[in-house]
mmCIF file of C-alpha atoms in Angstrom:
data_model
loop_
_atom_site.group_PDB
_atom_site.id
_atom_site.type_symbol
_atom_site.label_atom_id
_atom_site.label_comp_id
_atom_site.label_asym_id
_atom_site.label_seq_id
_atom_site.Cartn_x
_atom_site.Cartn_y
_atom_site.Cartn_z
ATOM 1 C CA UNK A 1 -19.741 18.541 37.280
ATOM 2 C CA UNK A 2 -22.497 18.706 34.874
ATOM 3 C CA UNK A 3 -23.392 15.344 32.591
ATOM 4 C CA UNK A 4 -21.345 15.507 29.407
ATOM 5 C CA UNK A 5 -22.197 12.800 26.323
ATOM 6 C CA UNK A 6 -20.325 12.309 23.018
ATOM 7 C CA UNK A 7 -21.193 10.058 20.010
ATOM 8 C CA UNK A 8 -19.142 7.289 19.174
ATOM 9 C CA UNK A 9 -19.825 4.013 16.695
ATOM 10 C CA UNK A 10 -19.828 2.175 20.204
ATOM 11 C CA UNK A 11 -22.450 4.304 21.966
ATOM 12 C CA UNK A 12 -23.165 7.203 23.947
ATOM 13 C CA UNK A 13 -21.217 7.577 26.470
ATOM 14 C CA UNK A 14 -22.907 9.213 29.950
ATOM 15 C CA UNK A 15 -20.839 10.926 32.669
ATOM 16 C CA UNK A 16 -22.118 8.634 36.018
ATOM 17 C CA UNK A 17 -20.481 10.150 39.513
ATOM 18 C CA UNK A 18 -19.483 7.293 41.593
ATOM 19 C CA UNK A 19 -19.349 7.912 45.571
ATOM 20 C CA UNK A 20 -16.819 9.843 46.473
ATOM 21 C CA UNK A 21 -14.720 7.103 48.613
ATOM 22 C CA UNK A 22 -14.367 5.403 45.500
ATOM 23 C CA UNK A 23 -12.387 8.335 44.114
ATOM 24 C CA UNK A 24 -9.616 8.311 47.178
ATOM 25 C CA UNK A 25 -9.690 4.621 47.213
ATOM 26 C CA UNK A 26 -8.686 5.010 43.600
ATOM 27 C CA UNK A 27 -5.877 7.607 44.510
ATOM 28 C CA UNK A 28 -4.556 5.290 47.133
ATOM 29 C CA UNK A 29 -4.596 2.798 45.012
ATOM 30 C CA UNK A 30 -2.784 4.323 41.798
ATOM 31 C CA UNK A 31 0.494 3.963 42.891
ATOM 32 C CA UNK A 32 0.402 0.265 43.326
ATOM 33 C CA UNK A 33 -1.095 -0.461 40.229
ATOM 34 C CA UNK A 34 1.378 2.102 38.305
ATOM 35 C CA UNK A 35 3.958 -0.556 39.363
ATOM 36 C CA UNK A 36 1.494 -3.624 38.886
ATOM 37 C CA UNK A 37 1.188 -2.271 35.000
ATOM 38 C CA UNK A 38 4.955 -1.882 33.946
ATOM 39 C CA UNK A 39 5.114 -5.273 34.310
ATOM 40 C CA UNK A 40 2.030 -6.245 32.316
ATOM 41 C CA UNK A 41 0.585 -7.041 28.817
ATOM 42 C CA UNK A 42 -2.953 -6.115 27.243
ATOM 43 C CA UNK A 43 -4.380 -6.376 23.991
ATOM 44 C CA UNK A 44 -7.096 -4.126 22.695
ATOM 45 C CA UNK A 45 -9.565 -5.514 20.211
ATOM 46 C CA UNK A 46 -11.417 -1.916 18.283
ATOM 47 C CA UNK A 47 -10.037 0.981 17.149
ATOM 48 C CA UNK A 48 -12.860 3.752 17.250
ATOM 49 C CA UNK A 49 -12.357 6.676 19.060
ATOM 50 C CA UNK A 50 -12.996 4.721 22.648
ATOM 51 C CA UNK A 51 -10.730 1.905 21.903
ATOM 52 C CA UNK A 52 -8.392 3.944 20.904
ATOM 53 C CA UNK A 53 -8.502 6.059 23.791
ATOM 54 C CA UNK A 54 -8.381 2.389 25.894
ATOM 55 C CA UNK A 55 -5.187 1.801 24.175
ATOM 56 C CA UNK A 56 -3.744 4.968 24.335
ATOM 57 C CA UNK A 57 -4.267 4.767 28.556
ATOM 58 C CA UNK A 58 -2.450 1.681 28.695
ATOM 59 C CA UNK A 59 0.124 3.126 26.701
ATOM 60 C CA UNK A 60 0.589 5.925 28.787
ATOM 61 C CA UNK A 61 0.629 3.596 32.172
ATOM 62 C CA UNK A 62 3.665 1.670 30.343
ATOM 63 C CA UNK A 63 1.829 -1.244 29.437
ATOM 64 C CA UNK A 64 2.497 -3.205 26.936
ATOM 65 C CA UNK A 65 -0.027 -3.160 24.239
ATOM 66 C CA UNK A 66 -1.002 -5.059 21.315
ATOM 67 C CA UNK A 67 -3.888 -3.757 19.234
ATOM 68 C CA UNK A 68 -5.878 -4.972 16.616
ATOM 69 C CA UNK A 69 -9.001 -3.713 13.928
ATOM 70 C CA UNK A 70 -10.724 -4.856 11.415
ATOM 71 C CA UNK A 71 -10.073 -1.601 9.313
ATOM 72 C CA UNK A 72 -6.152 -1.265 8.614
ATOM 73 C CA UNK A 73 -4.656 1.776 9.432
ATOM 74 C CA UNK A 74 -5.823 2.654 12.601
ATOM 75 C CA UNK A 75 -2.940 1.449 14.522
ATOM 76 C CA UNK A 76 -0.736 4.097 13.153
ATOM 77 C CA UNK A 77 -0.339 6.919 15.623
ATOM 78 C CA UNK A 78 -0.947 3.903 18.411
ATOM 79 C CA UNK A 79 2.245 2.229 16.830
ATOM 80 C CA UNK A 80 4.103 5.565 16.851
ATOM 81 C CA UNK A 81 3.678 5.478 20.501
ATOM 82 C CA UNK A 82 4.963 2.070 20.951
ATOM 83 C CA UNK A 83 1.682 -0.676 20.843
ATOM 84 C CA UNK A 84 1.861 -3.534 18.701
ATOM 85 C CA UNK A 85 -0.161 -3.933 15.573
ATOM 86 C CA UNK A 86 -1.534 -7.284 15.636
ATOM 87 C CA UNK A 87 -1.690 -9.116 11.764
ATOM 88 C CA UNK A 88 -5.289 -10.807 12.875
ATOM 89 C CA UNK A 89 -7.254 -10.821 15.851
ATOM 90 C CA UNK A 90 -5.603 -14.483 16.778
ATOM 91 C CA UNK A 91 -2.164 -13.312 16.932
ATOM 92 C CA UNK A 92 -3.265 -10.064 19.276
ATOM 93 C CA UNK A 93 -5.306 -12.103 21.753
ATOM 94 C CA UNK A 94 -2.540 -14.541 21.660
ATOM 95 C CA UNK A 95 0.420 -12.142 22.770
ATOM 96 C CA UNK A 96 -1.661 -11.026 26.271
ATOM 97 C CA UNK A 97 -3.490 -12.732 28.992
ATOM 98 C CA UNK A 98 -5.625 -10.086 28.937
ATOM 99 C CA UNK A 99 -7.984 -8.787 26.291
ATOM 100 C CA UNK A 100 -10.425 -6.282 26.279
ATOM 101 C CA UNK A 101 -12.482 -5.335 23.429
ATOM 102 C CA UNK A 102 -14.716 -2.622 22.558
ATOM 103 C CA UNK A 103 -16.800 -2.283 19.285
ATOM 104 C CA UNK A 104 -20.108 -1.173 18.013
ATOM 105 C CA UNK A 105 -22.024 -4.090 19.312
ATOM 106 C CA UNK A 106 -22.152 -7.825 20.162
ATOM 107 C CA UNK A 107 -22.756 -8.665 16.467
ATOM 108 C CA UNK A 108 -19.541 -6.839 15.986
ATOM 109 C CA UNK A 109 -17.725 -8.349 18.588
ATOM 110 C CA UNK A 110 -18.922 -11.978 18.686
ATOM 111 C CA UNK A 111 -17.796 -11.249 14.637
ATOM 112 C CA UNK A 112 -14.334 -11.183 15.785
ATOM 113 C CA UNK A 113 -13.778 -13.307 19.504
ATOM 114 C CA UNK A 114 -16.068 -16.061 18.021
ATOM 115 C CA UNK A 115 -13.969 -17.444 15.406
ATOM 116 C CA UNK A 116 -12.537 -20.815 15.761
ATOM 117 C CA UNK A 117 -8.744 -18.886 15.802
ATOM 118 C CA UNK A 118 -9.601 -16.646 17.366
ATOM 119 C CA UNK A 119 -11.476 -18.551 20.740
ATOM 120 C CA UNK A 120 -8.839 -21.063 20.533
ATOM 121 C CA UNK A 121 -6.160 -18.338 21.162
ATOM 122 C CA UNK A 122 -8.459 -16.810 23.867
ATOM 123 C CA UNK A 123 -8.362 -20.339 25.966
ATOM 124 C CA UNK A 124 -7.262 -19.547 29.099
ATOM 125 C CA UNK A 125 -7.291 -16.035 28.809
ATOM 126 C CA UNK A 126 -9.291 -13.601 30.136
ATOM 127 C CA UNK A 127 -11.636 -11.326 27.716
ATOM 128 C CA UNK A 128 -12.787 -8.009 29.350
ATOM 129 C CA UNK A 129 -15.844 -6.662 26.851
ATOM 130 C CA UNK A 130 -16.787 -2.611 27.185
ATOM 131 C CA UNK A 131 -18.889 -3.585 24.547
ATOM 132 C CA UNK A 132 -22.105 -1.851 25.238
ATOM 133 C CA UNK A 133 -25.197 -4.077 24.464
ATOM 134 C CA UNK A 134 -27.893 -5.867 26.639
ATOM 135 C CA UNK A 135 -27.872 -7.828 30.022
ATOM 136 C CA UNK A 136 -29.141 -10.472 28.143
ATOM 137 C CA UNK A 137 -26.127 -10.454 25.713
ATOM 138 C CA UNK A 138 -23.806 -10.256 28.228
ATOM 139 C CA UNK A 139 -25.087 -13.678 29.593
ATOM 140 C CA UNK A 140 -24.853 -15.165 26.144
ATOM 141 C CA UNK A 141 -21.565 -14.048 25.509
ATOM 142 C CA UNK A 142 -20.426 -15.059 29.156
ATOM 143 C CA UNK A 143 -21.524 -19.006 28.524
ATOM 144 C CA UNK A 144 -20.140 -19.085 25.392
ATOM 145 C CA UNK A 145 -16.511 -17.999 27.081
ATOM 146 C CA UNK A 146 -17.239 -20.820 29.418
ATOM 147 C CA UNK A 147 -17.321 -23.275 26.849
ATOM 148 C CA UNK A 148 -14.635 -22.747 25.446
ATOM 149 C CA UNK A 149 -12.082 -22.240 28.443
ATOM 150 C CA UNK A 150 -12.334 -18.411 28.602
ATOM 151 C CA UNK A 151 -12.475 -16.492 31.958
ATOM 152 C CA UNK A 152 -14.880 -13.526 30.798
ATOM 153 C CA UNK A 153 -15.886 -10.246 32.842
ATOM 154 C CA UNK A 154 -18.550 -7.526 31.542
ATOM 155 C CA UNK A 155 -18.288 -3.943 31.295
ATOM 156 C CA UNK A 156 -19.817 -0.497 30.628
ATOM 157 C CA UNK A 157 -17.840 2.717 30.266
ATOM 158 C CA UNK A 158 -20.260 5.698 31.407
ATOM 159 C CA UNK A 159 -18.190 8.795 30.561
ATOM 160 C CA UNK A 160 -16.612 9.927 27.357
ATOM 161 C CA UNK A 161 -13.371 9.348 25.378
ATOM 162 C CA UNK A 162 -11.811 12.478 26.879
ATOM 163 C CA UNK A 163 -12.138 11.356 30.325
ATOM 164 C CA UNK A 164 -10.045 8.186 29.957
ATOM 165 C CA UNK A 165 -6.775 7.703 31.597
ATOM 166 C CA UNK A 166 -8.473 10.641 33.752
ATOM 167 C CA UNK A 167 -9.671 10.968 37.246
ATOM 168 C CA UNK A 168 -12.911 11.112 35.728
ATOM 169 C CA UNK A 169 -13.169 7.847 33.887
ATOM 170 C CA UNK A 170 -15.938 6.247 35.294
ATOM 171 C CA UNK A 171 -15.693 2.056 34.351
ATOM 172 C CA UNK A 172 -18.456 -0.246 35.985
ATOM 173 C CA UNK A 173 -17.820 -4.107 35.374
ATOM 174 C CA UNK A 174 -19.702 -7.260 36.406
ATOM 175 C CA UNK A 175 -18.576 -11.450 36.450
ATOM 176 C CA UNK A 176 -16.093 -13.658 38.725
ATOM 177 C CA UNK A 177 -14.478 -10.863 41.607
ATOM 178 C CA UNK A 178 -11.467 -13.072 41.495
ATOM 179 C CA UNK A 179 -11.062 -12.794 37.970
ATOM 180 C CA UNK A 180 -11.837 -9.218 38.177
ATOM 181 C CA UNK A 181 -9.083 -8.493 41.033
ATOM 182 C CA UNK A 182 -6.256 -10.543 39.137
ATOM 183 C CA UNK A 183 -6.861 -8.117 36.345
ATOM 184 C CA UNK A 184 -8.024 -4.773 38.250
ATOM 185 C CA UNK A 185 -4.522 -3.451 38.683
ATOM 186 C CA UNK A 186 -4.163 -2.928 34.432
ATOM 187 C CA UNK A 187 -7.630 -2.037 34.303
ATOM 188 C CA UNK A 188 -7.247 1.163 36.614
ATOM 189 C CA UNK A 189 -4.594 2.096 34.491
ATOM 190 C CA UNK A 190 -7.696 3.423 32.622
ATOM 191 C CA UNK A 191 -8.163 5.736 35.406
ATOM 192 C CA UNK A 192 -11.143 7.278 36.606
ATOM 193 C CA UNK A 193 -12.956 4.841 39.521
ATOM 194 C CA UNK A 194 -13.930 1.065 38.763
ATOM 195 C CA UNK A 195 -16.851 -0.439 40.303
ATOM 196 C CA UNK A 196 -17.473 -3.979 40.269
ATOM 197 C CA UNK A 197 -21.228 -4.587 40.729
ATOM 198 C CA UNK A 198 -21.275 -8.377 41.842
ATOM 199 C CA UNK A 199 -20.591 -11.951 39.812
ATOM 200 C CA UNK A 200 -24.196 -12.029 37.757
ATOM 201 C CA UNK A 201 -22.658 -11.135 34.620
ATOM 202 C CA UNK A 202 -25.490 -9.109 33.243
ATOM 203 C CA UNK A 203 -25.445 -6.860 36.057
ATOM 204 C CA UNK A 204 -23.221 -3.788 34.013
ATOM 205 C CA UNK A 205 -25.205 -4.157 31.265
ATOM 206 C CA UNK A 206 -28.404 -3.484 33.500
ATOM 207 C CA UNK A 207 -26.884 -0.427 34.548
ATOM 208 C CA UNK A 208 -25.612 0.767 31.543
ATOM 209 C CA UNK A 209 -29.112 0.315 29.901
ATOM 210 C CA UNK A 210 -30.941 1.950 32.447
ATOM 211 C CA UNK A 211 -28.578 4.767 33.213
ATOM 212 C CA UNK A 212 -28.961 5.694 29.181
ATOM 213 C CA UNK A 213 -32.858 5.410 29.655
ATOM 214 C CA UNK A 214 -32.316 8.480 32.050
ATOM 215 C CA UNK A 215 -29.989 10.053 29.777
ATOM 216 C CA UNK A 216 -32.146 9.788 26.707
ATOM 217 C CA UNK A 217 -35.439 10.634 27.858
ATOM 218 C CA UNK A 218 -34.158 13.606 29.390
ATOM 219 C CA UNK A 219 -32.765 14.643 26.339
ATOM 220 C CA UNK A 220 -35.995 13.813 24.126
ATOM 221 C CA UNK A 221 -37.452 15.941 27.133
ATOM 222 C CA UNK A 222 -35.218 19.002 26.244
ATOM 223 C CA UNK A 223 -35.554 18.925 22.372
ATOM 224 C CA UNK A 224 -39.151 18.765 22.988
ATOM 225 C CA UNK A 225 -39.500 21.587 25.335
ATOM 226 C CA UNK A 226 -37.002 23.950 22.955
ATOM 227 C CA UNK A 227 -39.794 22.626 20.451
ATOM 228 C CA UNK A 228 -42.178 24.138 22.433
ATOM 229 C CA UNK A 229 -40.634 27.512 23.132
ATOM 230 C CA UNK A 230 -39.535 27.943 19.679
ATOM 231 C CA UNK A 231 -43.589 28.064 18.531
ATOM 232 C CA UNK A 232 -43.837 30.579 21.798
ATOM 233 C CA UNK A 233 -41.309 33.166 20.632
ATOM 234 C CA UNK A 234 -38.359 31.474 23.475
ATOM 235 C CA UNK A 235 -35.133 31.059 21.868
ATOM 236 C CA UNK A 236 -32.888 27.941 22.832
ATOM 237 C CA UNK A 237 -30.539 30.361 24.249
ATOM 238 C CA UNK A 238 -33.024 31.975 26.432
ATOM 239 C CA UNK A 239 -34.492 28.799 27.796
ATOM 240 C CA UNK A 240 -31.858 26.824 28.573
ATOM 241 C CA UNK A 241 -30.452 28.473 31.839
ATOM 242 C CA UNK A 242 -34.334 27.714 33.429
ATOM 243 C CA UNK A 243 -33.447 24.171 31.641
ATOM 244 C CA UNK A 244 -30.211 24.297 33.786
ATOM 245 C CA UNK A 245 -32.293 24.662 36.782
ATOM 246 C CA UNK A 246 -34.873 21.619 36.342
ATOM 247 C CA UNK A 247 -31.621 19.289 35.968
ATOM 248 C CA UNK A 248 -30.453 20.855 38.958
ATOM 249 C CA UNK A 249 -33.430 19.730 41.401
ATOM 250 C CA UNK A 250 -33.444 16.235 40.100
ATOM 251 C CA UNK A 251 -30.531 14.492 42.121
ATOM 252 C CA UNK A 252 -32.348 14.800 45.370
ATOM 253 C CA UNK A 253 -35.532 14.338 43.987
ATOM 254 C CA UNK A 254 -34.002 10.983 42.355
ATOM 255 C CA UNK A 255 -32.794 10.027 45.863
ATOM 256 C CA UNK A 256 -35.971 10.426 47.289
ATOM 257 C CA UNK A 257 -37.975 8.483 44.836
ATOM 258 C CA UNK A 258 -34.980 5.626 44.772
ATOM 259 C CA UNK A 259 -36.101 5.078 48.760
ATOM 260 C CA UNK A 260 -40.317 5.066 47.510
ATOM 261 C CA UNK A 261 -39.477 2.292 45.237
ATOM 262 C CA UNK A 262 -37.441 0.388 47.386
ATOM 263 C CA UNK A 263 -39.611 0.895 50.530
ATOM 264 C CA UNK A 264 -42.575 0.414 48.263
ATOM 265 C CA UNK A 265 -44.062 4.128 49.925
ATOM 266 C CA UNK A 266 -44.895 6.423 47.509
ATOM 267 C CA UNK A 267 -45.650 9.607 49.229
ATOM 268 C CA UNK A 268 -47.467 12.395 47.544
ATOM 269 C CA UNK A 269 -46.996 14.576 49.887
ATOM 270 C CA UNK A 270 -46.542 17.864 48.280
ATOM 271 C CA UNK A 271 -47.111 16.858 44.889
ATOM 272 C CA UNK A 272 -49.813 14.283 43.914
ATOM 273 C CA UNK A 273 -49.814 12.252 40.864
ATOM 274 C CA UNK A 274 -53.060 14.152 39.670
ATOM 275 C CA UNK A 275 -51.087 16.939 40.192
ATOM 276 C CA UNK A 276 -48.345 16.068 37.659
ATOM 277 C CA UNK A 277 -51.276 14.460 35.097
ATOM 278 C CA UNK A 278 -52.733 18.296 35.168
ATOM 279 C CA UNK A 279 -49.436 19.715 33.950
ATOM 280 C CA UNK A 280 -48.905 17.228 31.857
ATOM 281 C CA UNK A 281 -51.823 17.934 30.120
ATOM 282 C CA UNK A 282 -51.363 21.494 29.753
ATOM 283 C CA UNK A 283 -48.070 20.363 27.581
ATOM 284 C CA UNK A 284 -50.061 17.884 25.715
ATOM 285 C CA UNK A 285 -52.028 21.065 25.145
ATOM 286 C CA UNK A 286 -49.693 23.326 24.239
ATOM 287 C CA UNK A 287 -47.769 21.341 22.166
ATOM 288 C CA UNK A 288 -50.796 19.960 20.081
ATOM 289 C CA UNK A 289 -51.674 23.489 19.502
ATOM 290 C CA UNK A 290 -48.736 24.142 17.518
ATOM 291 C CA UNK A 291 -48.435 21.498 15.541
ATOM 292 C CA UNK A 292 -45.869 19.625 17.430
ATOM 293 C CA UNK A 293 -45.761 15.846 18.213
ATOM 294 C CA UNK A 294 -46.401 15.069 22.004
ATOM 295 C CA UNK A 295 -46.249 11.673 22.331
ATOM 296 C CA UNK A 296 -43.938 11.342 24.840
ATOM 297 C CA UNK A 297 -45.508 13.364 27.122
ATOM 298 C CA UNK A 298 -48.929 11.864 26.320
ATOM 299 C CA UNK A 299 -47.387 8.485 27.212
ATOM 300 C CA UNK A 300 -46.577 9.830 30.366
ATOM 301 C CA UNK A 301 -49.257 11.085 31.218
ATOM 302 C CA UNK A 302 -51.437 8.079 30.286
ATOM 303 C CA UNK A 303 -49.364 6.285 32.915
ATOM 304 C CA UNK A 304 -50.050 8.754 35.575
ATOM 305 C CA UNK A 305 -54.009 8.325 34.416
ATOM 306 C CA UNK A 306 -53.736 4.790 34.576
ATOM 307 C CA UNK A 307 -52.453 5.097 38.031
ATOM 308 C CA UNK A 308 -54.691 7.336 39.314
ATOM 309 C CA UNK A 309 -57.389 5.227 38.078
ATOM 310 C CA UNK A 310 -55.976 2.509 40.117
ATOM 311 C CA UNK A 311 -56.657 4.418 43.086
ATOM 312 C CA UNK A 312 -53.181 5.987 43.616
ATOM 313 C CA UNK A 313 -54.047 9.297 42.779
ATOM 314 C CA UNK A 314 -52.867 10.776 46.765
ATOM 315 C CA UNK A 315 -49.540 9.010 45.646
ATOM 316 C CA UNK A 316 -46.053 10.725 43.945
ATOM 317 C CA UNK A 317 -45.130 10.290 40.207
ATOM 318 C CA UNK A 318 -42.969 7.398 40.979
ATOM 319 C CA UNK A 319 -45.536 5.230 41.747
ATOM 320 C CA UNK A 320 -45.584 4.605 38.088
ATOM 321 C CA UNK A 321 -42.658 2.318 38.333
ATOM 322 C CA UNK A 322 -45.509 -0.420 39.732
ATOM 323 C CA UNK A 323 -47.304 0.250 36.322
ATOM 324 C CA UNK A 324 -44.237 -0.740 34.084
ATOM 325 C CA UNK A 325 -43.223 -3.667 36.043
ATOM 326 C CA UNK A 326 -45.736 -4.913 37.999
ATOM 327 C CA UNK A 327 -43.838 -7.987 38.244
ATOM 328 C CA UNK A 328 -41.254 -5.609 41.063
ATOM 329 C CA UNK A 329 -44.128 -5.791 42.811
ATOM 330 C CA UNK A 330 -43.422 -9.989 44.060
#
């Protein structure tokens, strides 16, 4: 399947495939927690168009749902299908052990779960945030729970509205695994496959950020390239089934270079970092010629200078990743 992405207030949203065994552990697993959910409660904190879709999921696994949002009104069609429309956030956390919210940002939703009501109705609960936001903020967020009697897992959804309640969902969460098993049955009722990267409860935000760092340069890649063949006489239409192509070569060439890092080798067999400076340059070029702003490119091939300079230059492209952080290096 090809990455899809859709905006929401929450965030972009980037289709991630998960392993395959994940998939038919999910399908073995689906029947088990279809019966796991009829007999359980959740409340969803966020109406846009992904917590809505969270809510409508449960819905559909027989859940019972209580829903809240700061905006009235958006619990209509979910109350037409049987969820509860909470009066205030306090009363909704309040009616299930389980609460996940999912808003804009952590400003939004440490708006709503850090009020004194609202935290005291959370105590010894469990608050599941698909809030998308920083490692850093997840860790914040995380000791505040603690404080105040809260058992708190993170979470990033990496595929758009459409795909929940769908084989495709793809949900990655991080925090206590025994918190995360009591609660994984409802979760899956989001379908789609569930990954849970470890306890350090920044660890699905670190994903999630660097997963969208792919996504956007890539896409700040492409509207710069249909820039550039605009000013040439290429249409969008023409180049984009050549653009279809480059995406196509990158997944093994991302395996590859995921071994170099780890391994610390950085082979240039094949295709030396001077190599990729020269081409970059001719971009610079081009693009400067017509008028149209190459800084990306320019800052990518400054680091491919810099490395060369180093003495690197017989090494691959992904050699860079020393330059950013040499700190990976310990």
């Amino acid at each position: 399947m090809t990455p899809q992405t859709f905006r929401s207030p929450a965030r972009l949203r980037v289709i991630v495939h998960p392993p395959v065994q994940r998939n038919l552990r999910h399908a073995h697993r689906s029947r088990d927690m279809s019966q796991h959910a009829h007999q359980s409660a959740v409340t969803v904190l966020g109406l846009g168009p992904m917590g809505r879709a969270l809510a409508g999921a449960f819905l559909d696994a027989g859940i019972r749902t209580t829903v809240w949002n700061r905006t009235p009104g958006r619990d209509r069609q979910l109350a037409e299908r049987g969820a509860y429309g909470a009066p205030t956030p306090e009363a909704a956390v309040a009616a299930s052990e389980l609460t996940v919210i999912c808003v804009v940002n952590y400003d939004a939703a440490d708006a709503v779960v850090r009020r004194e009501a609202v935290a005291g109705a959370l105590r010894g609960h469990t608050l599941v945030n698909l809030t998308a936001d920083t490692p850093d903020r997840a860790r914040s967020t995380a000791a505040w729970a603690a404080g105040h009697g809260i058992g708190y897992l993170d979470g990033a959804i990496m595929t758009p509205t459409a795909t929940i309640g769908t084989p495709a969902a793809v949900f990655l969460h991080s925090g206590p695994e025994e918190l995360y098993r009591r609660h994984r049955p409802v979760l899956e009722a989001l379908g789609g496959t569930h990954t849970h990267l470890g306890e350090e409860i920044g660890r699905a935000a670190a994903y999630d950020i660097a997963l969208l760092g792919v996504f956007w340069t890539a896409m700040a890649g492409y509207a710069h390239a249909l820039a550039v063949a605009r000013a040439e006489g290429v249409t969008a239409r023409e180049l984009a089934p050549f653009a279809k192509g480059i995406g196509a070569i990158l997944p093994p060439v991302f395996e590859q270079a995921a071994a170099e890092v780890d391994s610390g080798g950085f082979s240039g067999e094949g295709n030396p970092i001077t190599s990729a400076a020269s081409s970059m340059a001719h971009v610079v070029h081009t693009s400067e010629a017509h008028g149209i702003d190459a800084s990306v490119m320019r800052a990518a091939e400054g680091w491919a200078r810099r490395v060369i300079a180093q003495g690197h230059g017989a090494d691959g492209f992904v050699r860079i990743t020393e330059l950013l952080n040499p700190s990976a290096r310990a």
